[in-house]
Short mmCIF file of C-alpha atoms and ligand atoms in Angstrom, two decimals:
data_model
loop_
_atom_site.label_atom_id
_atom_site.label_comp_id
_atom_site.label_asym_id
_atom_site.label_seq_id
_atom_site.Cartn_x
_atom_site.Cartn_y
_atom_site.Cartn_z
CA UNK A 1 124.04 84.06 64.40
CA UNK A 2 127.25 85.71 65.32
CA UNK A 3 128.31 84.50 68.62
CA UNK A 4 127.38 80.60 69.21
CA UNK A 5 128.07 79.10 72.41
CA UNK A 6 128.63 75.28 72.32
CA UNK A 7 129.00 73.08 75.46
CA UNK A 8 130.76 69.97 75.53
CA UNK A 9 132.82 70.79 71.95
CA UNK A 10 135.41 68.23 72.84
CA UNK A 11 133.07 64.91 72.87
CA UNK A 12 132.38 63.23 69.96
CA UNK A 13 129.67 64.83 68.62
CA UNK A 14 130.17 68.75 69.59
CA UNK A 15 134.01 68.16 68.05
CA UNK A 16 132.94 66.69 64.92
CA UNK A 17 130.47 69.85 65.01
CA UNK A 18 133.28 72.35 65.53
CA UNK A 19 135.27 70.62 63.05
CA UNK A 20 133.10 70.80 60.57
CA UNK A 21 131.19 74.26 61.34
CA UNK A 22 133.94 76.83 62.56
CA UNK A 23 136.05 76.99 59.53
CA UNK A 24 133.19 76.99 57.34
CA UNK A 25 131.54 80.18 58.72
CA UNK A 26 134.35 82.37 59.40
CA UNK A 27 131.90 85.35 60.43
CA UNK A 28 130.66 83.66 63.42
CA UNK A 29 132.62 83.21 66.37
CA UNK A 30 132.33 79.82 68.41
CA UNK A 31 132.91 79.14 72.07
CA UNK A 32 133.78 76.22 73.38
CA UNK A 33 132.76 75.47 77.24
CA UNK A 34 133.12 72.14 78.38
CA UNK A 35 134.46 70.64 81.70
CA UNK A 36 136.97 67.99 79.82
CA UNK A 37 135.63 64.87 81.76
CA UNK A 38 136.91 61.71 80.68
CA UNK A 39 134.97 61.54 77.70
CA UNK A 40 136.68 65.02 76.44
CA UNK A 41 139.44 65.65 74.40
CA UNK A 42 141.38 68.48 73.25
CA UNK A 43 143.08 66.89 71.22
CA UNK A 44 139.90 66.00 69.09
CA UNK A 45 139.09 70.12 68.24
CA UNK A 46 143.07 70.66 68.51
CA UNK A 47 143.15 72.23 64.46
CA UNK A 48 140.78 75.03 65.68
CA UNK A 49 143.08 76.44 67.98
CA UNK A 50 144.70 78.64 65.32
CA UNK A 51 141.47 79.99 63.98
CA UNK A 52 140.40 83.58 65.05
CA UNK A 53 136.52 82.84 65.43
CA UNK A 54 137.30 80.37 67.96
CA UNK A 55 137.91 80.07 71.59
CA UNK A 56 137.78 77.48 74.30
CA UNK A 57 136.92 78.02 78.27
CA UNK A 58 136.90 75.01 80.71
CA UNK A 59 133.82 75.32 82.18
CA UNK A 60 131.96 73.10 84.32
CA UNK A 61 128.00 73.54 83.38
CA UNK A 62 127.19 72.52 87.15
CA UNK A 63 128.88 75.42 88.08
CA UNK A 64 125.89 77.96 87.52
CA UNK A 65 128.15 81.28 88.66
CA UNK A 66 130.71 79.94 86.62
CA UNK A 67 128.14 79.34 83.71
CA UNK A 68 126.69 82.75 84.31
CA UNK A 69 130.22 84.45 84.21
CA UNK A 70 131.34 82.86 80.58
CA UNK A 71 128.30 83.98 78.78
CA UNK A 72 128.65 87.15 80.35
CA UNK A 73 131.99 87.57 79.13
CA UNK A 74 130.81 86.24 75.60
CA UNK A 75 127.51 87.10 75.06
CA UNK A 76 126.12 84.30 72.63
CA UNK A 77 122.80 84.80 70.61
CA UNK A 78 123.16 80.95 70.32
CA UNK A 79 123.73 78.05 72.19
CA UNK A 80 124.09 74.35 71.46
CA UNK A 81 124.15 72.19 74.45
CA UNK A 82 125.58 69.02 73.72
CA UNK A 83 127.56 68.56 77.19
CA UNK A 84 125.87 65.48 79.16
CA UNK A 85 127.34 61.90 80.34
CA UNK A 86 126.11 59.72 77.70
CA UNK A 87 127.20 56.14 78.24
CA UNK A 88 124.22 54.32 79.36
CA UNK A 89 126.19 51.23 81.18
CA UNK A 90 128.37 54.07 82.93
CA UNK A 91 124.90 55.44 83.83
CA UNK A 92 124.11 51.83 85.19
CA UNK A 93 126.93 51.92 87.51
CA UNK A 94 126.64 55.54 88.82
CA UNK A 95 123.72 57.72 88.13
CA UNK A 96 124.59 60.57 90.52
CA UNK A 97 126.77 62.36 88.27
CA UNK A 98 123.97 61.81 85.32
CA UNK A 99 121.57 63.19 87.24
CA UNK A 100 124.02 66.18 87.67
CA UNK A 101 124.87 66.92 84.43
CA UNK A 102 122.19 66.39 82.43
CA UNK A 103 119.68 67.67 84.70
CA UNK A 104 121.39 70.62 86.73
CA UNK A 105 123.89 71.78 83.86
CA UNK A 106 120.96 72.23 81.67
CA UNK A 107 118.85 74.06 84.45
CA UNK A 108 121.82 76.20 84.55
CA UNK A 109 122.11 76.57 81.36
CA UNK A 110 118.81 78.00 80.81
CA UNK A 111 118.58 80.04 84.25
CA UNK A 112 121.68 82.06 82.22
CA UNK A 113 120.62 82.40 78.86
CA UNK A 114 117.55 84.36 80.75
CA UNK A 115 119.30 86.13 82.59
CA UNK A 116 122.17 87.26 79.65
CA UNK A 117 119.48 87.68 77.13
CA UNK A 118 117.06 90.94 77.69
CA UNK A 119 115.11 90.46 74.74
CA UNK A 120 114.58 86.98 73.16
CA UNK A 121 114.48 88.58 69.42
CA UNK A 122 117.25 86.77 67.45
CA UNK A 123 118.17 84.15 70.57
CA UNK A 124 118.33 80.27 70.60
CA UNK A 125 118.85 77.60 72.82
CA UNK A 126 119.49 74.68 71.26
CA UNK A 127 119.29 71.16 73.34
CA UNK A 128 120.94 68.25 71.67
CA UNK A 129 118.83 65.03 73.01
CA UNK A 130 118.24 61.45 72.36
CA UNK A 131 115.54 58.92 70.96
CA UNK A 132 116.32 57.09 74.27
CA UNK A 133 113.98 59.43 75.91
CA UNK A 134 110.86 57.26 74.08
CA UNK A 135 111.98 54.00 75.53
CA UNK A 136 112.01 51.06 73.71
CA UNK A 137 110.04 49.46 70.14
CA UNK A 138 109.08 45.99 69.93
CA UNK A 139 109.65 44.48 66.76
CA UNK A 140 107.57 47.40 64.57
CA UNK A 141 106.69 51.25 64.32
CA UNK A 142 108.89 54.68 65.06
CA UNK A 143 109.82 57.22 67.12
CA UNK A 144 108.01 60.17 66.29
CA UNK A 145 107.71 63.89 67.87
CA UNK A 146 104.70 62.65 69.50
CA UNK A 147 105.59 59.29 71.20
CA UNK A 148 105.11 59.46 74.73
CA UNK A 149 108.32 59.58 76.94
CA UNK A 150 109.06 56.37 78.49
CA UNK A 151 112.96 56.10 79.81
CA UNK A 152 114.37 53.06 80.57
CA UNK A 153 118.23 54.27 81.80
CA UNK A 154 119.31 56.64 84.52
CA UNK A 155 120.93 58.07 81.33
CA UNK A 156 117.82 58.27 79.17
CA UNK A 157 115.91 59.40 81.98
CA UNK A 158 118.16 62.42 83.31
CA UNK A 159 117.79 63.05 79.01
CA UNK A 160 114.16 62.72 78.95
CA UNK A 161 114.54 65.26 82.37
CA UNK A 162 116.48 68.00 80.97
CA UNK A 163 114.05 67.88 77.72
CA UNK A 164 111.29 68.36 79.88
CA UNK A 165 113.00 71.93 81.56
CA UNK A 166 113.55 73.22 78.21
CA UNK A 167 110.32 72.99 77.06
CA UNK A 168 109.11 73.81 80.26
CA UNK A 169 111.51 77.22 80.15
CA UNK A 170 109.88 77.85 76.64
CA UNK A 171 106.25 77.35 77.58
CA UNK A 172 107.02 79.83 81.07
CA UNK A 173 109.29 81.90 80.22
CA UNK A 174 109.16 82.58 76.48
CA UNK A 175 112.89 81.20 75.97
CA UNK A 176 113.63 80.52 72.39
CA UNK A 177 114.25 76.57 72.57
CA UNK A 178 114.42 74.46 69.50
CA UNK A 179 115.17 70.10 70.64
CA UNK A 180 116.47 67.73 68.20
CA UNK A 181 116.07 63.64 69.72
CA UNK A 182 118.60 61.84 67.51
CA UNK A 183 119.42 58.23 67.10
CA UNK A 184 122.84 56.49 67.34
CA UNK A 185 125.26 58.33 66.23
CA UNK A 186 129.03 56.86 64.78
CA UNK A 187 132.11 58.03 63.24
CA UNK A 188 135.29 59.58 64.18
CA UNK A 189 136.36 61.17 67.89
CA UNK A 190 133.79 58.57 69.38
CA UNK A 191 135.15 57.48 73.02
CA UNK A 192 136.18 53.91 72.94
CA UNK A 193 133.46 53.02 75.49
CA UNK A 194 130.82 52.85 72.78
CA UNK A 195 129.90 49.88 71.03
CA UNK A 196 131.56 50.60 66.82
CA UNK A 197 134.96 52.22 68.41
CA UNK A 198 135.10 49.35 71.62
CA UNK A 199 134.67 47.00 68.52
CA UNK A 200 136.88 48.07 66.24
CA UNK A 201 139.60 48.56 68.14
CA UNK A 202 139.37 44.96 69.33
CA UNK A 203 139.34 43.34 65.98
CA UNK A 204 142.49 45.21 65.70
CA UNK A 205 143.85 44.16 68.75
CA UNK A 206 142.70 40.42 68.24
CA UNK A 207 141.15 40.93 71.91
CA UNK A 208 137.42 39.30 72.45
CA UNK A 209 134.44 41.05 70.56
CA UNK A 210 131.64 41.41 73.76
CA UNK A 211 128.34 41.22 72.33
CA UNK A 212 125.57 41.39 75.22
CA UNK A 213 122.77 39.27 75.23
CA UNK A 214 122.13 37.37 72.34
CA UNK A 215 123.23 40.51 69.82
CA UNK A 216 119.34 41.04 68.38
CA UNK A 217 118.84 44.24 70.02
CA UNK A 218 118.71 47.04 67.23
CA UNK A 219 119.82 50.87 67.02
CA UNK A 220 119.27 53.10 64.15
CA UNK A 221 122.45 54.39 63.16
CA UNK A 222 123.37 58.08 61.84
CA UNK A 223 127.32 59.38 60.54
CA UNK A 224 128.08 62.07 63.14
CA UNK A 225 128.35 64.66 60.65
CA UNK A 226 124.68 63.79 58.83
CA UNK A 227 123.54 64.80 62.70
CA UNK A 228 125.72 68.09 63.00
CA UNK A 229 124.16 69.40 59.73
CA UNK A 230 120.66 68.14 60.66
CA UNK A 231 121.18 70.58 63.78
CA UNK A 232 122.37 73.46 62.04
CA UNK A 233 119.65 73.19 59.43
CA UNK A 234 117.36 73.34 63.00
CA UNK A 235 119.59 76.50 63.78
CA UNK A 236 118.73 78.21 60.83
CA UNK A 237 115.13 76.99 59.60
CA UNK A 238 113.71 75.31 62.40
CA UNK A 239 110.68 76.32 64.60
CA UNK A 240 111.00 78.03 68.00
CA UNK A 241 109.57 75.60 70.46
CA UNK A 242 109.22 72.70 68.03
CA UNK A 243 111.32 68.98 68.29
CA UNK A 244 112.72 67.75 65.39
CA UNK A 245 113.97 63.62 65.51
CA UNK A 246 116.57 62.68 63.35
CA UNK A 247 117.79 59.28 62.02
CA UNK A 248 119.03 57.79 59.30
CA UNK A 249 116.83 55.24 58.48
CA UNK A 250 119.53 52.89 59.20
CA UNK A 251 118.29 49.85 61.56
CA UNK A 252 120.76 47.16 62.40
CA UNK A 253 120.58 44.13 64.73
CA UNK A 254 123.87 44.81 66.82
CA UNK A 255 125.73 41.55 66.14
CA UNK A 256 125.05 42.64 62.20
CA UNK A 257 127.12 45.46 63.33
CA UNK A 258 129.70 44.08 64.49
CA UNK A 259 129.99 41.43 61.21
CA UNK A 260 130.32 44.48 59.45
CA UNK A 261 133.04 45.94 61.38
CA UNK A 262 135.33 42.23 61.63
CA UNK A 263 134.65 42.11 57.34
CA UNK A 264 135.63 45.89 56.86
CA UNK A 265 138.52 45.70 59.33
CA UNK A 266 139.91 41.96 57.91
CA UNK A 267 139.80 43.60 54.38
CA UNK A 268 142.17 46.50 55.33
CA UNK A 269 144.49 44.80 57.47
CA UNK A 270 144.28 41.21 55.08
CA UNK A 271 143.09 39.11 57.90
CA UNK A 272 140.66 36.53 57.32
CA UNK A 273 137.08 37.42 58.01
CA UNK A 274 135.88 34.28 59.42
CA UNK A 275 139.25 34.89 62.00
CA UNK A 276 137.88 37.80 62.88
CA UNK A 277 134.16 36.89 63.19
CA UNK A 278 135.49 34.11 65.44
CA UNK A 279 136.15 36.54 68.07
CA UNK A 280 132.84 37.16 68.69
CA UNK A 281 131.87 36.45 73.10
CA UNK A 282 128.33 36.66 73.80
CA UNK A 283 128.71 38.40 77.61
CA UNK A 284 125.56 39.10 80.06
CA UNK A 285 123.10 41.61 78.91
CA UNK A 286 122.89 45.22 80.07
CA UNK A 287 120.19 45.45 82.82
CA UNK A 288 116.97 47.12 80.89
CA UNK A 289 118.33 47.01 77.66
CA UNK A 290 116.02 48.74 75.22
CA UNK A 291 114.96 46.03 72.33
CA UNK A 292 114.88 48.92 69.30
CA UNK A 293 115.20 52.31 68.30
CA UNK A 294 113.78 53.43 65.18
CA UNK A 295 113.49 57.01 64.25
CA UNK A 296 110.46 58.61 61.69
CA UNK A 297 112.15 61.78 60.00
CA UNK A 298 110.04 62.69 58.45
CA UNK A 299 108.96 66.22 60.26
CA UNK A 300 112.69 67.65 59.44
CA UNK A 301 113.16 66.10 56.44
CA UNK A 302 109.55 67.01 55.01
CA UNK A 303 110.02 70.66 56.65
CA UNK A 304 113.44 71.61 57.18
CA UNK A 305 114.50 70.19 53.96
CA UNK A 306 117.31 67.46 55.80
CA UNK A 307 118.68 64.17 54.61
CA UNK A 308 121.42 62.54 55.69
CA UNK A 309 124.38 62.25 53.48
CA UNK A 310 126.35 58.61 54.39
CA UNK A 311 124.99 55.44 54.21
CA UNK A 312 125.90 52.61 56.74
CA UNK A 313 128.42 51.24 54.32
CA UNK A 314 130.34 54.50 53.66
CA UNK A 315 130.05 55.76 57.10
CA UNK A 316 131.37 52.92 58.50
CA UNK A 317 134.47 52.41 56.19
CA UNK A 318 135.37 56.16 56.86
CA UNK A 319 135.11 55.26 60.63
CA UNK A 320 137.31 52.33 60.40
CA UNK A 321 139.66 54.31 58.34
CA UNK A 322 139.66 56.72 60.31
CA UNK A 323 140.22 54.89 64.12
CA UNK A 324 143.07 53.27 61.71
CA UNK A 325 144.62 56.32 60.44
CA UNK A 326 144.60 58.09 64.68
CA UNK A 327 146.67 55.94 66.56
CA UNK A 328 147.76 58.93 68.73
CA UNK A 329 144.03 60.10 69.30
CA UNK A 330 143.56 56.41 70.85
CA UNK A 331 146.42 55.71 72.96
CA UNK A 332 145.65 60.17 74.42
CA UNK A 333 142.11 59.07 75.33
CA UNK A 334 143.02 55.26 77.04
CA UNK A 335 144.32 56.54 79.90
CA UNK A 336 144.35 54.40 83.42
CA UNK A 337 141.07 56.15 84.52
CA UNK A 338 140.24 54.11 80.71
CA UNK A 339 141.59 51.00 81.63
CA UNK A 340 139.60 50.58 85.12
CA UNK A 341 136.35 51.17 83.35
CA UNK A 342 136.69 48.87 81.35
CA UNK A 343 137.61 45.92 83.40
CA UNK A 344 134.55 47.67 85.83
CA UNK A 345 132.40 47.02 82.84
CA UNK A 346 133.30 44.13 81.17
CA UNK A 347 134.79 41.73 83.78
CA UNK A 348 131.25 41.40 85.70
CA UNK A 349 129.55 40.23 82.74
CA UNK A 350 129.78 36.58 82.32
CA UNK A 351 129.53 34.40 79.43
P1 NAD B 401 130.45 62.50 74.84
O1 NAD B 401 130.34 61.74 76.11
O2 NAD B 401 131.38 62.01 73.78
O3 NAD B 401 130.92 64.01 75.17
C1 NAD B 401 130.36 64.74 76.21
C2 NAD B 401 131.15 66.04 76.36
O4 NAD B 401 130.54 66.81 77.41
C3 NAD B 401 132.61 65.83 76.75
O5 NAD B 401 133.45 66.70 76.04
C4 NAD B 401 132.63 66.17 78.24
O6 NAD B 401 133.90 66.66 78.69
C5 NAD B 401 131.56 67.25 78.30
N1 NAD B 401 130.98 67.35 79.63
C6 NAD B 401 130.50 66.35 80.41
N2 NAD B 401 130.10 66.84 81.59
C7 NAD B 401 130.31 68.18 81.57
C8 NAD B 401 130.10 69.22 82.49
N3 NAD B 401 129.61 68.99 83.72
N4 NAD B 401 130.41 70.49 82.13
C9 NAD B 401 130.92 70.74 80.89
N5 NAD B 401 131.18 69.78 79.98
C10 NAD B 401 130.88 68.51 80.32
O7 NAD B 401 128.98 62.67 74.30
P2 NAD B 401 128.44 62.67 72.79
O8 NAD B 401 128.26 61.27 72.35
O9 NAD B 401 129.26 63.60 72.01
O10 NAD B 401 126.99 63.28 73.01
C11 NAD B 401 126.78 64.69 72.96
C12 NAD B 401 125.30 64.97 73.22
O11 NAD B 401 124.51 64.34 72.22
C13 NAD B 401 124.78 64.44 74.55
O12 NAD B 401 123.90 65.38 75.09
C14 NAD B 401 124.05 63.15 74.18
O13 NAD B 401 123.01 62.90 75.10
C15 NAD B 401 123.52 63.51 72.82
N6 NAD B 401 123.31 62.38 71.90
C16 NAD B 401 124.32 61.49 71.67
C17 NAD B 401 124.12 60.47 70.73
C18 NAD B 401 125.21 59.46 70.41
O14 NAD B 401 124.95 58.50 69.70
N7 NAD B 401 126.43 59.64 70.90
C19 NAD B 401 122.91 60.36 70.06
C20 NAD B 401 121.88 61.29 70.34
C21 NAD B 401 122.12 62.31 71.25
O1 DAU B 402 120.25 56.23 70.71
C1 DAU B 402 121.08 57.31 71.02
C2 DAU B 402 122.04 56.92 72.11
O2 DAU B 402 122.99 56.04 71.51
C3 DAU B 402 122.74 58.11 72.75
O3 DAU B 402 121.78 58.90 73.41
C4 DAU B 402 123.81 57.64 73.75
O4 DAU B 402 124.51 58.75 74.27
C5 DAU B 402 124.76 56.73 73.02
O5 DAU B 402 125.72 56.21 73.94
C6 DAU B 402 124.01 55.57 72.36
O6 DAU B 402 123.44 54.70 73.36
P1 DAU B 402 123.47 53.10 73.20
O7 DAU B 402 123.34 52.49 74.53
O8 DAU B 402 122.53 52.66 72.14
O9 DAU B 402 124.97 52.94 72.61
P2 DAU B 402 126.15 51.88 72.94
O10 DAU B 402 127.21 52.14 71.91
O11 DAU B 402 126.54 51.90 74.36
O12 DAU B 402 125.45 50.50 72.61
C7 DAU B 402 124.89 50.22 71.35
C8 DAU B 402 124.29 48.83 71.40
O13 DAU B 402 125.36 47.88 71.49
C9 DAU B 402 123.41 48.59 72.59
O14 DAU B 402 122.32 47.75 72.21
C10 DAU B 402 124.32 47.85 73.59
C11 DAU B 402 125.26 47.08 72.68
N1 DAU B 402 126.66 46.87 73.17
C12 DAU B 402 127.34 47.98 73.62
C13 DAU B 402 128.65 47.83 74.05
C14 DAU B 402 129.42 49.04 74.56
C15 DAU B 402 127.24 45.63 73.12
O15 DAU B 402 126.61 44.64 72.68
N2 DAU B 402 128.53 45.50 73.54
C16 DAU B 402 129.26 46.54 74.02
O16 DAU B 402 130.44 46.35 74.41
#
């Protein structure tokens, strides 16, 4: 690796990657494309701006001569697409510019990686994907590398699209592609649209804590940086043309999520728990909400040698900490644009 092109490095999970990656391996220079929609932030990769092996280029993936242009100009052996709209209920309410993004960008993607790259020896394309691409468990069993894709969301299934074109460009045209489908992920830089930072920040804030449906639906959660290192350890050890899942073992029911974060929050800011826990609203459900994600590791941990390093409990206090300890981060990214989605979300959803 000497020249790794990452796009969408100012979300949550490709600026937690940057973060952690680019002053670690000074040798390798890292480019940062990404179109700085809502859900991207300067501010979150803002310490990397000094460092010499890194640059940043506002690029919009659906632009494919714009695409074509910045690899041109930095020729990457490697790139790791994370750049995609991810909220599912934002998916809900407009698919178009899912369908866009997730589908298109990565088409474009690809289209200039062949182009750029004469020979394939020493090349990777990377695509950062989802476990929503399976669908949804009932009560048992996992998500393995060989469950049948079954989308439920416009977002899941624009995901479960642009999975499909990579393999499809490795299987036709020799590209050397390499998938990782990972669970939830949490921790710090997260958009306050999700369901740990939205509830956090309300505890804080004493506003009501919106729970959909009856709060039994369950996600298997992963610390942010547990899924960074489980994709470079794919980087540098994994198969070309394999998928690797990744999860952390870590199921919760969502309304045990949210207990956790009213205890941890009442305990820093000496509030009483049950105060908090009281501001609990049980609002209509999401339209096609998938029961339960559970992911089987075992193919990257058994092969690649991965584990994850955080467990629920310490993740989750660093989070807190951390959304405690960033007031500035918060009030940059809760902008008006912020404020109208969430009264779009939340204010149609009954008790
Ligand atoms: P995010 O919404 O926080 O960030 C997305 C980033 O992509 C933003 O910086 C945004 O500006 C950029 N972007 C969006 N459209 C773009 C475009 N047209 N051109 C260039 N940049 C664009 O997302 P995230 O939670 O960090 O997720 C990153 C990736 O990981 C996504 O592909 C998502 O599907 C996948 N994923 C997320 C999770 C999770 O729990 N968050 C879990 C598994 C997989
Ligand atoms: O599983 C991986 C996926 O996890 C990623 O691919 C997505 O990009 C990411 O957004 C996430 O999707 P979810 O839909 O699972 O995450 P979200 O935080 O939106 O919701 C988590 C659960 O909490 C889900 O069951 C819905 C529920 N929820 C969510 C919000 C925002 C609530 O009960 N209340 C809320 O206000």
């Amino acid at each position: 690796m000497k020249t790794v092109l990452v796009t969408g490095g100012c979300g949550f999970i490709g600026a937690n990657f940057l973060n952690h990656f680019v002053p670690r391996i000074p040798d390798v220079t890292f480019v940062n494309i990404d179109k700085l929609t809502y859900a991207g932030n300067p501010l979150s990769v803002e310490s990397l701006q000094a460092l010499d092996n890194y640059r940043f280029e506002q690029v919009d993936i659906c632009d494919a001569d714009a695409v074509l242009k910045v690899m041109k100009r930095h020729m990457p052996d490697t790139v790791v697409h994370f750049a995609a709209e991810s909220h599912v209920d934002r998916s809900i309410h407009g698919p178009g510019d899912f369908i866009h993004t997730n589908v298109v960008g990565t088409l474009n993607l690809l289209d200039a990686c062949r182009t750029i790259w004469k020979d394939f020896e020493g090349k990777r394309f990377h695509h950062v994907s989802t476990d929503e691409v399976y669908g949804s468990l009932g009560d048992d069993g996992f998500f393995t590398e060989n469950t049948p894709y079954d989308p439920s969301s416009p977002y899941s299934a624009s995901k479960a699209s642009s999975d499909h074109l990579v393999r499809a460009w490795y299987r036709t045209y020799g590209l050397p592609v390499t998938i990782t489908n990972c669970s939830n992920n949490y921790g710090p830089y997260q958009f306050p649209e999700k369901l740990i930072p939205v509830m956090i920040l309300n505890v804080l804030e004493r506003k009501p804590l919106p729970v959909y449906g009856q709060g039994l639906n369950v996600r298997d959660w992963l610390y942010v940086t547990d899924h960074c290192d489980a994709i470079m350890t794919v980087l540098n050890k994994g198969k070309v043309g394999d998928t690797y899942n990744v999860g952390g073992n870590c199921e919760r029911a969502n309304i045990d999520v949210v207990h956790a974060i009213c205890d941890i929050v009442s305990d820093l800011k000496n509030i009483d728990r049950n105060d908090s826990r009281n501001l609990i609203t049980y609002v209509t459900d999401r339209p096609g909400h998938d029961f339960r994600y559970a992911i089987d590791a075992t193919k990257i941990k058994a092969e690649l040698g991965w584990s994850p390093s955080e467990t629920f409990e310490t993740g989750m206090r660093k989070t807190v900490q951390w959304y405690l300890d960033n007031v500035d981060w918060i009030d940059g990214v809760r902008s008006g644009k912020y404020l109208e989605w969430m009264e779009r979300n939340y204010s149609q959803r009954g008790k």
